[in-house]
Amino acid sequence: GGKARSIGLVWKEWSECYADRYSTADFVAIVDSDVVFTTAGVQQLLFPEDPATGRRDRPVIWGHADDFQFGGTVNHMYFTGPMADFMDSFPLTIRREHFAGLRDRIVKLCAEPAPQWAIDANMTGEAFDWAFVAYIRAVDKAARLVSPNGECASFHSMMGIYLWNMHRESYHWSIRHGHLHQVPLRFTCPRLRVAQHLPYWGVEKWESFTDYAVSMAKS
């Protein structure tokens, strides 16, 4: 808990940005440790057949446009137009070549030189590493203006909004309540999920607009 957990979360989100470095596969699927696969036919559901081409080369990405869990993460990617949050997509299945584009986006937005202590210790890393530090600090600082808990930037949310804006036609989309943020109707169709984020199993976003009592699977 506390500071140690926060550092661990930041480390996790940062490391997922480099997941493409550890595979030669065409697609990389990102899941959390508390995700459970709940159905057979994962390949067919994750990669539905394209009616126009008959191919299965566009994975589904799920999202929601109500009650953003990681609004700061989304907003600090500085895209315009219809918006959604993608900390909703498990597994988040990404074309391997698109990871580098996300890193480049964050560098362009938040480029920052390595601090002197890192230079002295020969630990300068890559430009993305320090840009990522600046990005997560900006997200957390903005969040603390409205909540004392701040916000740890979410890889799913930053990658999702990047893909939505930069590589939309490379994926199928299922964005719940998309009409709330003017998401075109064809990207809002419900699709069967192959996995569930266990702590939120059965919790739907309509409850966020009511006083309905929700008991989470874990605190």
PDB file of N, CA, C and O in Angstrom, residues 14 35 51 60 65-66 71 75 78 82 102 114-115 119 140-141 143 149 152-153 155 161 168 171 194 198 200 210:
ATOM      1  N   TRP A  14       4.551   2.087 -17.103  1.00  0.00           N
ATOM      2  CA  TRP A  14       5.724   2.386 -17.930  1.00  0.00           C
ATOM      3  C   TRP A  14       6.188   1.148 -18.674  1.00  0.00           C
ATOM      4  O   TRP A  14       6.456   1.192 -19.880  1.00  0.00           O
ATOM      5  N   VAL A  35      -7.420 -10.412 -14.210  1.00  0.00           N
ATOM      6  CA  VAL A  35      -8.341 -10.636 -15.319  1.00  0.00           C
ATOM      7  C   VAL A  35      -8.543 -12.136 -15.510  1.00  0.00           C
ATOM      8  O   VAL A  35      -7.592 -12.914 -15.434  1.00  0.00           O
ATOM      9  N   PRO A  51     -16.600  -8.306 -42.722  1.00  0.00           N
ATOM     10  CA  PRO A  51     -17.537  -8.688 -43.791  1.00  0.00           C
ATOM     11  C   PRO A  51     -17.109  -8.201 -45.170  1.00  0.00           C
ATOM     12  O   PRO A  51     -17.497  -8.791 -46.182  1.00  0.00           O
ATOM     13  N   VAL A  60     -10.756  -6.466 -31.549  1.00  0.00           N
ATOM     14  CA  VAL A  60     -11.755  -5.606 -30.912  1.00  0.00           C
ATOM     15  C   VAL A  60     -11.116  -4.851 -29.754  1.00  0.00           C
ATOM     16  O   VAL A  60     -10.353  -5.425 -28.961  1.00  0.00           O
ATOM     17  N   ALA A  65     -17.782   5.693 -22.781  1.00  0.00           N
ATOM     18  CA  ALA A  65     -17.763   7.150 -22.885  1.00  0.00           C
ATOM     19  C   ALA A  65     -18.537   7.805 -21.745  1.00  0.00           C
ATOM     20  O   ALA A  65     -18.901   8.974 -21.821  1.00  0.00           O
ATOM     21  N   ASP A  66     -18.782   7.039 -20.693  1.00  0.00           N
ATOM     22  CA  ASP A  66     -19.436   7.590 -19.507  1.00  0.00           C
ATOM     23  C   ASP A  66     -18.516   7.387 -18.314  1.00  0.00           C
ATOM     24  O   ASP A  66     -17.750   6.436 -18.266  1.00  0.00           O
ATOM     25  N   GLY A  71      -9.763  10.018 -16.673  1.00  0.00           N
ATOM     26  CA  GLY A  71      -9.978  11.190 -17.510  1.00  0.00           C
ATOM     27  C   GLY A  71      -8.729  12.007 -17.718  1.00  0.00           C
ATOM     28  O   GLY A  71      -8.504  12.559 -18.802  1.00  0.00           O
ATOM     29  N   ASN A  75      -7.201  13.074 -21.246  1.00  0.00           N
ATOM     30  CA  ASN A  75      -7.119  14.505 -21.587  1.00  0.00           C
ATOM     31  C   ASN A  75      -5.686  14.941 -21.878  1.00  0.00           C
ATOM     32  O   ASN A  75      -5.458  15.802 -22.750  1.00  0.00           O
ATOM     33  N   TYR A  78      -4.070  14.996 -25.331  1.00  0.00           N
ATOM     34  CA  TYR A  78      -4.364  16.182 -26.141  1.00  0.00           C
ATOM     35  C   TYR A  78      -4.847  15.861 -27.554  1.00  0.00           C
ATOM     36  O   TYR A  78      -4.361  16.419 -28.542  1.00  0.00           O
ATOM     37  N   PRO A  82     -14.426  13.084 -30.693  1.00  0.00           N
ATOM     38  CA  PRO A  82     -15.099  12.132 -29.801  1.00  0.00           C
ATOM     39  C   PRO A  82     -14.093  11.440 -28.878  1.00  0.00           C
ATOM     40  O   PRO A  82     -13.028  11.010 -29.324  1.00  0.00           O
ATOM     41  N   LEU A 102       2.893   5.308 -29.758  1.00  0.00           N
ATOM     42  CA  LEU A 102       2.472   5.858 -28.468  1.00  0.00           C
ATOM     43  C   LEU A 102       3.646   6.517 -27.757  1.00  0.00           C
ATOM     44  O   LEU A 102       3.525   7.635 -27.233  1.00  0.00           O
ATOM     45  N   ALA A 114      17.024  14.289 -19.218  1.00  0.00           N
ATOM     46  CA  ALA A 114      17.321  13.492 -18.028  1.00  0.00           C
ATOM     47  C   ALA A 114      17.894  14.396 -16.941  1.00  0.00           C
ATOM     48  O   ALA A 114      18.666  15.310 -17.229  1.00  0.00           O
ATOM     49  N   PRO A 115      17.511  14.179 -15.684  1.00  0.00           N
ATOM     50  CA  PRO A 115      18.057  15.002 -14.596  1.00  0.00           C
ATOM     51  C   PRO A 115      19.546  14.723 -14.390  1.00  0.00           C
ATOM     52  O   PRO A 115      20.065  13.677 -14.801  1.00  0.00           O
ATOM     53  N   ILE A 119      22.277  11.467 -15.205  1.00  0.00           N
ATOM     54  CA  ILE A 119      23.449  11.604 -16.068  1.00  0.00           C
ATOM     55  C   ILE A 119      24.705  11.178 -15.319  1.00  0.00           C
ATOM     56  O   ILE A 119      25.529  10.418 -15.841  1.00  0.00           O
ATOM     57  N   ASP A 140      -1.233  13.504 -12.693  1.00  0.00           N
ATOM     58  CA  ASP A 140      -1.528  13.465 -11.257  1.00  0.00           C
ATOM     59  C   ASP A 140      -1.759  14.869 -10.694  1.00  0.00           C
ATOM     60  O   ASP A 140      -2.673  15.078  -9.891  1.00  0.00           O
ATOM     61  N   LYS A 141      -0.970  15.834 -11.130  1.00  0.00           N
ATOM     62  CA  LYS A 141      -1.121  17.210 -10.643  1.00  0.00           C
ATOM     63  C   LYS A 141      -2.495  17.766 -10.994  1.00  0.00           C
ATOM     64  O   LYS A 141      -3.166  18.385 -10.148  1.00  0.00           O
ATOM     65  N   ALA A 143      -5.208  16.018 -11.623  1.00  0.00           N
ATOM     66  CA  ALA A 143      -6.227  15.263 -10.903  1.00  0.00           C
ATOM     67  C   ALA A 143      -6.363  15.726  -9.458  1.00  0.00           C
ATOM     68  O   ALA A 143      -7.461  15.724  -8.888  1.00  0.00           O
ATOM     69  N   ASN A 149      -6.779  12.162  -4.055  1.00  0.00           N
ATOM     70  CA  ASN A 149      -6.146  10.894  -4.407  1.00  0.00           C
ATOM     71  C   ASN A 149      -5.327  10.962  -5.682  1.00  0.00           C
ATOM     72  O   ASN A 149      -4.526  10.071  -5.958  1.00  0.00           O
ATOM     73  N   CYS A 152      -3.070   7.911 -11.157  1.00  0.00           N
ATOM     74  CA  CYS A 152      -1.933   7.245 -11.793  1.00  0.00           C
ATOM     75  C   CYS A 152      -2.319   6.976 -13.237  1.00  0.00           C
ATOM     76  O   CYS A 152      -3.305   6.283 -13.500  1.00  0.00           O
ATOM     77  N   ALA A 153      -1.571   7.511 -14.179  1.00  0.00           N
ATOM     78  CA  ALA A 153      -1.895   7.348 -15.596  1.00  0.00           C
ATOM     79  C   ALA A 153      -2.039   5.872 -15.949  1.00  0.00           C
ATOM     80  O   ALA A 153      -1.253   5.037 -15.513  1.00  0.00           O
ATOM     81  N   PHE A 155      -2.080   2.807 -18.664  1.00  0.00           N
ATOM     82  CA  PHE A 155      -1.610   2.415 -19.996  1.00  0.00           C
ATOM     83  C   PHE A 155      -2.777   2.140 -20.923  1.00  0.00           C
ATOM     84  O   PHE A 155      -2.779   2.569 -22.076  1.00  0.00           O
ATOM     85  N   ILE A 161      -6.785   5.693 -26.308  1.00  0.00           N
ATOM     86  CA  ILE A 161      -7.137   6.968 -26.936  1.00  0.00           C
ATOM     87  C   ILE A 161      -6.169   7.294 -28.085  1.00  0.00           C
ATOM     88  O   ILE A 161      -6.553   7.928 -29.080  1.00  0.00           O
ATOM     89  N   ARG A 168      -7.537   4.208 -36.075  1.00  0.00           N
ATOM     90  CA  ARG A 168      -8.917   3.768 -35.851  1.00  0.00           C
ATOM     91  C   ARG A 168      -9.323   2.627 -36.773  1.00  0.00           C
ATOM     92  O   ARG A 168      -9.993   1.685 -36.341  1.00  0.00           O
ATOM     93  N   TYR A 171      -8.647  -1.403 -36.160  1.00  0.00           N
ATOM     94  CA  TYR A 171      -9.284  -2.140 -35.067  1.00  0.00           C
ATOM     95  C   TYR A 171     -10.798  -2.102 -35.231  1.00  0.00           C
ATOM     96  O   TYR A 171     -11.353  -1.230 -35.893  1.00  0.00           O
ATOM     97  N   VAL A 194     -14.375 -11.600 -24.046  1.00  0.00           N
ATOM     98  CA  VAL A 194     -13.699 -12.881 -23.814  1.00  0.00           C
ATOM     99  C   VAL A 194     -13.137 -12.981 -22.399  1.00  0.00           C
ATOM    100  O   VAL A 194     -12.723 -14.052 -21.971  1.00  0.00           O
ATOM    101  N   LEU A 198     -11.844  -8.960 -12.863  1.00  0.00           N
ATOM    102  CA  LEU A 198     -12.532  -9.606 -11.757  1.00  0.00           C
ATOM    103  C   LEU A 198     -13.083  -8.650 -10.699  1.00  0.00           C
ATOM    104  O   LEU A 198     -14.221  -8.819 -10.246  1.00  0.00           O
ATOM    105  N   TYR A 200     -14.417  -5.864 -10.915  1.00  0.00           N
ATOM    106  CA  TYR A 200     -15.580  -5.121 -11.376  1.00  0.00           C
ATOM    107  C   TYR A 200     -16.614  -6.023 -12.044  1.00  0.00           C
ATOM    108  O   TYR A 200     -17.485  -5.554 -12.755  1.00  0.00           O
ATOM    109  N   THR A 210     -26.474   6.594 -10.256  1.00  0.00           N
ATOM    110  CA  THR A 210     -27.517   6.349  -9.263  1.00  0.00           C
ATOM    111  C   THR A 210     -26.894   6.228  -7.889  1.00  0.00           C
ATOM    112  O   THR A 210     -25.684   6.323  -7.716  1.00  0.00           O
TER     113      THR A 210
END
